Coordinates of C-alpha atoms and ligand atoms in Angstrom, one line a residue:
M9 CA -0.1 0.1 -0.1
T10 CA 1.9 3.1 -1.1
T11 CA -0.6 5.9 -1.8
P12 CA 0.0 8.6 0.7
F13 CA -2.7 10.4 2.3
S14 CA -2.7 13.7 0.5
L15 CA -3.0 17.0 2.7
T16 CA -2.5 19.3 -0.3
P17 CA -6.0 20.2 -0.8
L18 CA -6.4 20.9 2.8
K19 CA -4.0 23.6 2.6
Q20 CA -6.2 25.6 0.2
Y21 CA -9.1 25.2 2.6
I22 CA -6.9 26.4 5.5
D23 CA -5.9 29.6 3.6
D24 CA -9.4 30.4 2.8
Q25 CA -10.7 30.4 6.4
N26 CA -11.2 33.6 8.6
E27 CA -12.5 31.9 11.7
P28 CA -10.6 29.6 14.1
I29 CA -10.3 26.3 12.3
C30 CA -11.5 23.1 13.7
A31 CA -12.2 20.2 11.2
Y32 CA -12.2 16.6 10.3
Y33 CA -10.7 15.7 7.0
Y34 CA -11.2 12.2 5.4
D35 CA -9.7 11.2 2.2
L36 CA -12.3 8.9 0.5
D37 CA -9.8 8.5 -2.8
Y38 CA -7.1 7.0 -0.3
L39 CA -9.8 4.9 1.5
S40 CA -11.0 3.4 -1.7
E41 CA -7.4 2.5 -2.7
R42 CA -6.7 1.0 0.8
I43 CA -9.9 -1.1 0.9
Q44 CA -9.2 -2.6 -2.6
W45 CA -5.5 -3.3 -1.4
I46 CA -6.8 -5.0 1.9
T47 CA -9.4 -7.4 0.1
R48 CA -7.3 -8.1 -3.0
E49 CA -4.7 -9.7 -0.7
L50 CA -7.3 -11.9 1.2
P51 CA -8.1 -15.6 0.2
E52 CA -11.4 -15.8 -1.5
Q53 CA -12.8 -17.9 1.5
V54 CA -12.8 -14.9 3.7
N55 CA -15.8 -12.6 4.1
F56 CA -14.5 -9.2 4.9
Y57 CA -16.9 -7.1 6.9
Y58 CA -16.1 -3.4 7.9
A59 CA -16.8 -2.8 11.6
I60 CA -18.7 0.6 11.3
K61 CA -18.0 1.6 15.0
A62 CA -14.5 2.8 13.8
N63 CA -16.2 5.4 11.7
S64 CA -19.6 5.3 10.6
D65 CA -20.0 8.2 8.2
K66 CA -22.2 7.4 5.3
P67 CA -19.6 8.6 2.8
V68 CA -17.2 6.3 4.1
L69 CA -19.6 3.4 4.2
R70 CA -20.5 4.1 0.6
T71 CA -16.8 4.2 -0.4
L72 CA -16.3 0.9 1.2
A73 CA -19.4 -1.0 0.1
P74 CA -18.2 -2.1 -3.5
Y75 CA -15.2 -3.9 -2.0
V76 CA -16.4 -5.3 1.4
Y77 CA -18.6 -8.5 1.9
G78 CA -20.7 -6.5 4.6
F79 CA -20.9 -4.3 7.5
E80 CA -20.6 -5.3 11.1
V81 CA -22.7 -3.3 13.5
A82 CA -23.5 -3.1 17.2
S83 CA -26.6 -1.1 17.5
L84 CA -29.9 -0.4 15.8
G85 CA -28.6 3.0 15.1
E86 CA -25.8 1.4 13.1
I87 CA -28.2 -0.8 11.4
N88 CA -30.1 2.2 10.1
K89 CA -27.0 3.9 8.9
V90 CA -25.8 1.0 6.8
R91 CA -29.3 0.7 5.5
Q92 CA -29.3 4.5 4.5
A93 CA -26.0 4.4 3.1
T94 CA -26.1 1.2 1.1
P95 CA -29.4 -0.6 1.4
D96 CA -28.6 -4.2 0.3
K97 CA -25.1 -5.1 1.9
P98 CA -24.9 -7.9 4.3
I99 CA -25.1 -6.7 7.9
A100 CA -23.6 -8.9 10.8
F101 CA -25.1 -7.7 14.3
G102 CA -23.0 -8.1 17.3
G103 CA -22.8 -6.5 20.9
P104 CA -23.4 -7.7 24.3
G105 CA -26.5 -5.5 25.0
K106 CA -28.9 -6.1 22.2
T107 CA -32.5 -5.3 23.3
S108 CA -35.6 -6.7 22.2
V109 CA -36.3 -3.4 20.5
E110 CA -33.0 -3.8 18.5
L111 CA -33.5 -7.4 17.7
Q112 CA -36.9 -6.5 16.3
G113 CA -35.6 -3.7 14.3
A114 CA -32.7 -6.0 12.9
L115 CA -35.4 -8.6 11.9
E116 CA -37.3 -5.8 10.1
S117 CA -34.2 -4.8 8.4
N118 CA -33.2 -8.4 7.2
V119 CA -30.0 -8.5 9.1
E120 CA -28.2 -11.4 7.7
L121 CA -26.2 -12.7 10.7
Y122 CA -26.7 -12.4 14.5
H123 CA -23.6 -12.7 16.9
I124 CA -25.2 -14.2 20.0
E125 CA -23.3 -13.2 23.3
S126 CA -25.8 -15.0 25.8
E127 CA -28.5 -17.7 26.2
L128 CA -31.0 -15.1 27.0
Q129 CA -30.1 -13.4 23.6
L130 CA -30.8 -16.4 21.8
I131 CA -34.2 -17.1 23.5
R132 CA -35.1 -13.4 22.7
L133 CA -34.1 -13.7 19.1
N134 CA -35.7 -17.0 18.6
T135 CA -39.0 -15.8 20.1
L136 CA -39.2 -12.6 18.1
A137 CA -37.9 -14.3 14.8
K138 CA -40.8 -16.9 15.4
D139 CA -43.4 -14.2 15.8
A140 CA -42.3 -12.6 12.7
G141 CA -42.0 -15.7 10.7
K142 CA -38.2 -15.6 9.8
P143 CA -35.4 -17.8 10.0
V144 CA -32.3 -16.5 11.1
K145 CA -28.5 -17.4 11.3
V146 CA -26.4 -16.9 14.3
L147 CA -22.7 -17.4 15.3
L148 CA -22.2 -18.1 19.0
R149 CA -19.6 -15.5 20.3
I150 CA -17.1 -17.1 22.7
N151 CA -15.0 -15.9 25.4
P152 CA -12.3 -18.4 25.2
Y153 CA -9.6 -19.3 28.0
F154 CA -6.4 -19.4 25.8
S155 CA -3.9 -16.6 26.3
L156 CA -3.8 -13.9 23.9
P157 CA -1.2 -11.8 22.2
N158 CA -0.3 -8.3 23.4
A159 CA -2.7 -5.8 22.3
T160 CA -4.0 -2.3 23.4
L161 CA -7.6 -3.7 24.6
Q162 CA -8.4 -7.1 25.5
M163 CA -12.1 -8.1 25.3
A164 CA -11.7 -11.9 25.9
G165 CA -9.4 -14.6 27.5
K166 CA -10.2 -13.0 30.9
P167 CA -13.5 -11.9 32.7
T168 CA -15.2 -9.4 30.5
Q169 CA -18.9 -8.7 29.7
F170 CA -18.4 -10.2 26.2
G171 CA -19.5 -13.5 24.6
V172 CA -20.3 -16.7 26.3
D173 CA -17.8 -18.4 28.5
Q174 CA -16.1 -21.3 26.6
H175 CA -17.0 -23.7 29.3
Q176 CA -20.9 -22.9 29.0
I177 CA -20.9 -23.5 25.2
E178 CA -21.4 -27.1 25.3
S179 CA -24.9 -26.7 27.1
I180 CA -25.9 -24.1 24.5
L181 CA -24.9 -26.4 21.7
K182 CA -26.9 -29.3 23.3
S183 CA -30.0 -27.0 23.3
L184 CA -29.8 -25.6 19.9
G185 CA -32.7 -28.1 18.8
N186 CA -35.2 -26.1 21.1
Y187 CA -34.9 -23.1 18.9
S188 CA -37.2 -23.5 16.1
N189 CA -36.2 -20.3 14.0
I190 CA -32.4 -20.3 14.7
S191 CA -29.8 -22.0 12.7
C192 CA -26.3 -21.9 14.5
V193 CA -23.9 -21.8 11.7
G194 CA -20.6 -21.4 13.7
F195 CA -18.7 -19.2 16.1
H196 CA -17.7 -15.6 16.5
F197 CA -14.5 -14.5 18.2
H198 CA -13.3 -10.9 18.8
A199 CA -10.7 -11.1 21.6
L200 CA -8.6 -7.9 21.2
S201 CA -7.8 -4.7 19.7
N202 CA -4.9 -3.1 18.1
N203 CA -2.6 -6.2 17.6
L204 CA 0.4 -5.2 15.5
D205 CA 1.9 -8.5 15.1
A206 CA 0.6 -10.6 12.0
K207 CA 2.3 -13.8 13.2
S208 CA 0.6 -13.8 16.7
H209 CA -2.7 -13.0 15.1
L210 CA -2.4 -16.0 12.6
L211 CA -1.7 -18.3 15.8
L212 CA -4.8 -16.8 17.6
I213 CA -6.9 -17.7 14.5
Q214 CA -5.6 -21.2 14.4
N215 CA -6.6 -21.6 18.1
Y216 CA -10.0 -20.4 17.2
I217 CA -10.3 -23.0 14.4
E218 CA -9.1 -25.8 16.7
L219 CA -11.6 -24.9 19.3
A220 CA -14.5 -24.7 16.7
Q221 CA -13.4 -28.0 15.2
M222 CA -13.4 -29.7 18.6
W223 CA -17.1 -28.6 19.1
Q224 CA -17.8 -29.6 15.5
R225 CA -16.5 -33.3 16.1
A226 CA -18.2 -33.6 19.5
F227 CA -21.6 -32.4 18.5
G228 CA -21.5 -33.4 14.8
F229 CA -22.9 -30.1 13.5
E230 CA -21.8 -28.4 10.4
I231 CA -19.7 -25.3 10.4
E232 CA -20.6 -22.7 7.8
L233 CA -18.6 -19.8 9.1
I234 CA -16.1 -18.8 11.8
N235 CA -15.8 -15.0 12.5
V236 CA -12.3 -14.2 13.8
G237 CA -13.2 -10.6 14.6
G238 CA -11.2 -7.4 14.0
G239 CA -8.3 -6.3 16.1
I240 CA -5.8 -5.8 13.4
G241 CA -3.7 -2.8 14.7
F242 CA -2.6 0.5 13.3
N243 CA 0.8 1.9 14.6
Y244 CA 0.4 5.4 15.8
E245 CA 4.0 5.8 16.6
P246 CA 5.9 7.8 14.0
H247 CA 7.8 5.6 11.9
G248 CA 6.7 2.5 13.8
S249 CA 6.4 -0.7 11.9
Q250 CA 2.7 -1.6 10.6
F251 CA 0.9 -4.8 10.9
D252 CA 2.3 -7.0 8.0
W253 CA -1.0 -7.6 6.0
E254 CA 0.7 -9.4 3.1
L255 CA 2.2 -11.8 5.5
Y256 CA -1.2 -12.1 7.4
C257 CA -2.9 -13.0 4.1
D258 CA -0.3 -15.5 3.0
G259 CA -0.5 -17.1 6.3
L260 CA -4.4 -17.3 6.1
T261 CA -4.1 -18.9 2.6
L262 CA -1.7 -21.6 4.2
I263 CA -4.2 -22.3 6.9
F264 CA -6.9 -23.1 4.3
E265 CA -4.5 -25.1 2.3
Q266 CA -3.0 -27.1 5.2
S267 CA -6.1 -27.7 7.3
G268 CA -8.6 -28.6 4.7
I269 CA -11.2 -26.5 6.3
E270 CA -14.3 -26.4 4.3
F271 CA -16.0 -23.7 6.1
K272 CA -15.4 -19.9 5.4
L273 CA -13.9 -17.4 7.6
A274 CA -15.2 -13.9 8.4
M275 CA -13.3 -10.9 9.5
E276 CA -14.7 -7.6 10.9
C277 CA -12.1 -4.9 11.1
G278 CA -12.4 -1.2 11.9
R279 CA -9.3 0.4 12.8
F280 CA -6.9 -1.0 10.2
V281 CA -9.3 0.1 7.5
T282 CA -10.1 3.7 8.3
A283 CA -7.3 5.0 11.0
P284 CA -5.0 6.4 8.2
I285 CA -7.7 8.0 6.1
G286 CA -8.4 11.0 8.2
C287 CA -7.0 13.8 10.4
Y288 CA -8.3 16.1 12.8
V289 CA -7.0 19.8 12.6
A290 CA -7.5 22.3 15.2
E291 CA -6.2 26.0 15.5
V292 CA -4.0 27.0 18.5
T293 CA -6.1 29.9 20.2
D294 CA -3.6 30.6 23.1
L295 CA -0.3 29.7 24.4
K296 CA 0.8 30.1 28.0
T297 CA 3.2 28.9 30.5
N298 CA 1.9 27.8 33.8
H299 CA 4.0 26.5 36.8
G300 CA 7.0 26.2 34.6
E301 CA 5.2 24.1 31.8
N302 CA 4.0 25.4 28.4
F303 CA 0.6 24.9 27.2
A304 CA -1.2 25.4 23.8
I305 CA -5.0 25.6 23.9
L306 CA -6.8 24.4 20.9
R307 CA -10.1 25.2 19.1
G308 CA -11.2 21.7 19.7
G309 CA -10.2 18.8 22.0
S310 CA -11.2 15.5 23.4
H311 CA -14.9 16.2 22.9
H312 CA -14.1 15.8 19.0
F313 CA -10.9 13.5 19.3
R314 CA -11.0 11.3 22.5
L315 CA -8.6 8.8 21.2
P316 CA -5.4 10.2 22.8
S317 CA -6.8 10.8 26.2
S318 CA -8.7 7.3 26.0
W319 CA -5.5 5.4 25.0
Q320 CA -3.2 7.8 27.3
H321 CA -0.9 8.3 24.2
N322 CA 0.5 11.3 22.6
H323 CA -1.1 11.4 19.3
P324 CA 1.2 12.0 16.3
F325 CA 0.8 15.7 14.9
K326 CA 2.2 18.4 12.8
I327 CA 2.2 22.0 13.2
V328 CA 0.8 23.6 10.0
P329 CA 1.8 27.3 9.9
K330 CA -0.8 29.9 9.2
E331 CA 0.5 33.3 8.4
Q332 CA -2.6 35.7 9.3
W333 CA -2.2 37.7 12.4
N334 CA -4.6 40.7 13.0
W335 CA -4.3 41.5 16.6
P336 CA -2.8 44.7 18.0
C337 CA 0.0 42.9 19.8
S338 CA 3.0 40.7 18.9
R339 CA 2.1 37.2 18.0
P340 CA 2.7 34.6 20.8
G341 CA 4.8 31.8 20.1
F342 CA 7.3 29.1 21.4
N343 CA 10.4 27.8 19.5
Q344 CA 12.3 24.6 20.3
E345 CA 10.1 23.8 23.4
N346 CA 8.2 21.0 25.0
I347 CA 4.4 21.9 25.3
T348 CA 1.0 20.2 26.2
L349 CA -1.6 20.2 23.7
C350 CA -5.0 20.9 25.5
G351 CA -8.4 21.2 24.2
E352 CA -10.9 23.9 24.9
L353 CA -12.8 22.0 27.6
C354 CA -12.7 22.9 31.4
T355 CA -11.2 19.7 32.5
P356 CA -7.3 19.0 33.0
K357 CA -8.1 15.6 31.1
D358 CA -8.7 17.5 28.0
V359 CA -5.1 16.7 26.7
L360 CA -4.1 15.4 23.4
G361 CA -0.3 15.4 23.6
K362 CA 1.7 15.9 26.8
Q363 CA 5.1 17.7 26.7
V364 CA 5.6 17.0 23.1
H365 CA 8.5 18.8 21.3
V366 CA 7.7 21.5 18.8
E367 CA 10.2 23.4 16.6
Q368 CA 7.8 26.3 16.3
V369 CA 4.3 26.9 17.2
R370 CA 2.4 30.4 17.2
V371 CA -1.1 31.2 18.2
G372 CA -3.0 31.0 15.0
D373 CA -1.1 28.0 13.8
L374 CA -2.8 24.6 13.3
V375 CA -2.1 21.4 15.1
L376 CA -3.1 18.6 12.7
F377 CA -3.4 15.1 14.3
E378 CA -2.8 12.4 11.8
H379 CA -4.3 8.9 11.7
A380 CA -7.6 10.2 13.1
G381 CA -9.9 8.5 10.8
A382 CA -11.0 5.7 13.2
Y383 CA -12.3 5.7 16.8
G384 CA -11.7 9.6 16.6
W385 CA -14.9 11.5 16.3
H386 CA -16.9 8.4 16.7
I387 CA -15.9 7.8 20.2
S388 CA -15.9 11.2 21.5
H389 CA -18.6 13.1 23.8
H390 CA -19.4 15.7 21.3
D391 CA -21.7 18.1 23.3
F392 CA -20.0 18.5 26.4
L393 CA -19.6 22.3 26.8
S394 CA -21.6 22.9 23.8
H395 CA -18.8 24.1 21.5
P396 CA -19.3 23.8 17.8
H397 CA -18.7 20.7 16.1
P398 CA -15.8 20.5 13.7
E399 CA -16.4 21.1 10.2
R400 CA -16.4 17.7 8.1
I401 CA -14.6 17.6 4.9
Y402 CA -14.1 14.9 2.4
I403 CA -11.9 14.6 -0.5
Q404 CA -13.5 12.5 -3.4
N405 CA -12.2 12.5 -6.8
N406 CA -9.7 14.9 -5.9
Q407 CA -12.5 17.5 -4.9
L408 CA -13.2 18.9 -1.4
T409 CA -16.8 18.3 -0.4
F410 CA -18.6 19.5 2.8
P411 CA -21.9 17.5 3.3
K412 CA -24.3 18.7 5.8
E413 CA -25.5 15.1 6.5
Y414 CA -23.1 12.2 7.5
Ligands
LIG2 C1 -17.2 -7.3 18.2 C2 -16.3 -6.4 17.6 N1 -16.0 -6.6 16.4 C3 -15.1 -5.7 15.6 C4 -14.4 -4.7 16.2 C5 -13.6 -3.8 15.4 O1 -12.2 -3.9 16.0 P1 -11.0 -3.2 15.4 O2 -11.3 -1.7 15.2 O3 -10.0 -3.4 16.3 O4 -10.6 -4.0 14.2 C6 -14.8 -4.4 17.6 C7 -14.3 -3.3 18.2 O5 -14.3 -3.1 19.3 C8 -15.8 -5.3 18.1 O6 -15.9 -5.0 19.5

């Protein structure tokens, strides 16, 4: 994957603004190339879903739709977004808290696959599907016991609210005959987030397959599909090595060749698809030194871009100089200093980079946070303090667009 994320069109936009800038910028041309590269490398026995929780903007979903098998969602709101953006794509519906209202809505929206996270979800879905006269396909989500590779977040392999404990699966498998409208076609695993190591990810998948095959033999039922989740990482460290996607795809091909499995695999990736396609830009509105430390205050913050504070990391950034200065005083600035990049919120937690080195920054310059395309806007608490939302800018076919609805 060689295409660089292009910032050139954004420079024009920046020069044209008179008010303090605060914007998300997504490059849909780059996204289109990226998803084609991702899916081209995969063996054909893999159904690739995009996990829309990472970035559910409709232009993003529309750009991905021609190249992905389907979309993975975790709420009725996400189902509605997919159906509005791209009405006919398959949807897989996961999440530990699916309510009866959401299950009903999913049935009405013809969701293709349900990831079941508890016995009660199974009972509820069967009851509603029976009332609706619809057969449904499910995967049972497992919280397995084996140890997992290093990753930033871990959802399984330890006590969590996700999935069904591996040791309780047998009793559910024995009871499947009681569910008239449910056909259980396999298993679902999503155990971690942001794994950067392709080899350990392949081992994890082999573990999933072996566990599923053990149940297949013991219960003599046919597996159609194993969903191995998302969790492919994106390295936010400047110059850090990225997940080796080619190696991973070659490894998957080998797994199919050597194990002779006849079922398909599904993946549901979010971060790996959209992290590098966006950036968040916020203007410096003030600079100060306080108790011996330097601070930059931005027109924006964690209410738009919660990723750095949620992961407690310094997010990679660039200073983009802006030359206008219309105030009747000399322009405040720092040269060759460490500074803390703060948002405009009234909380000391609103920090996007702590004591990071800058060559030069002046009030009115922009801080551009790179790789903000996934879990940026979409995990943030947008209305805290009622500041205006950032502008949304997409580039498509080399043109900037500013849709009001996304
Ligand atoms: C069930 C499930 N699937 C897929 C994903 C996407 O994960 P990632 O963005 O790490 O690929 C998540 C993220 O939390 C998830 O909870």
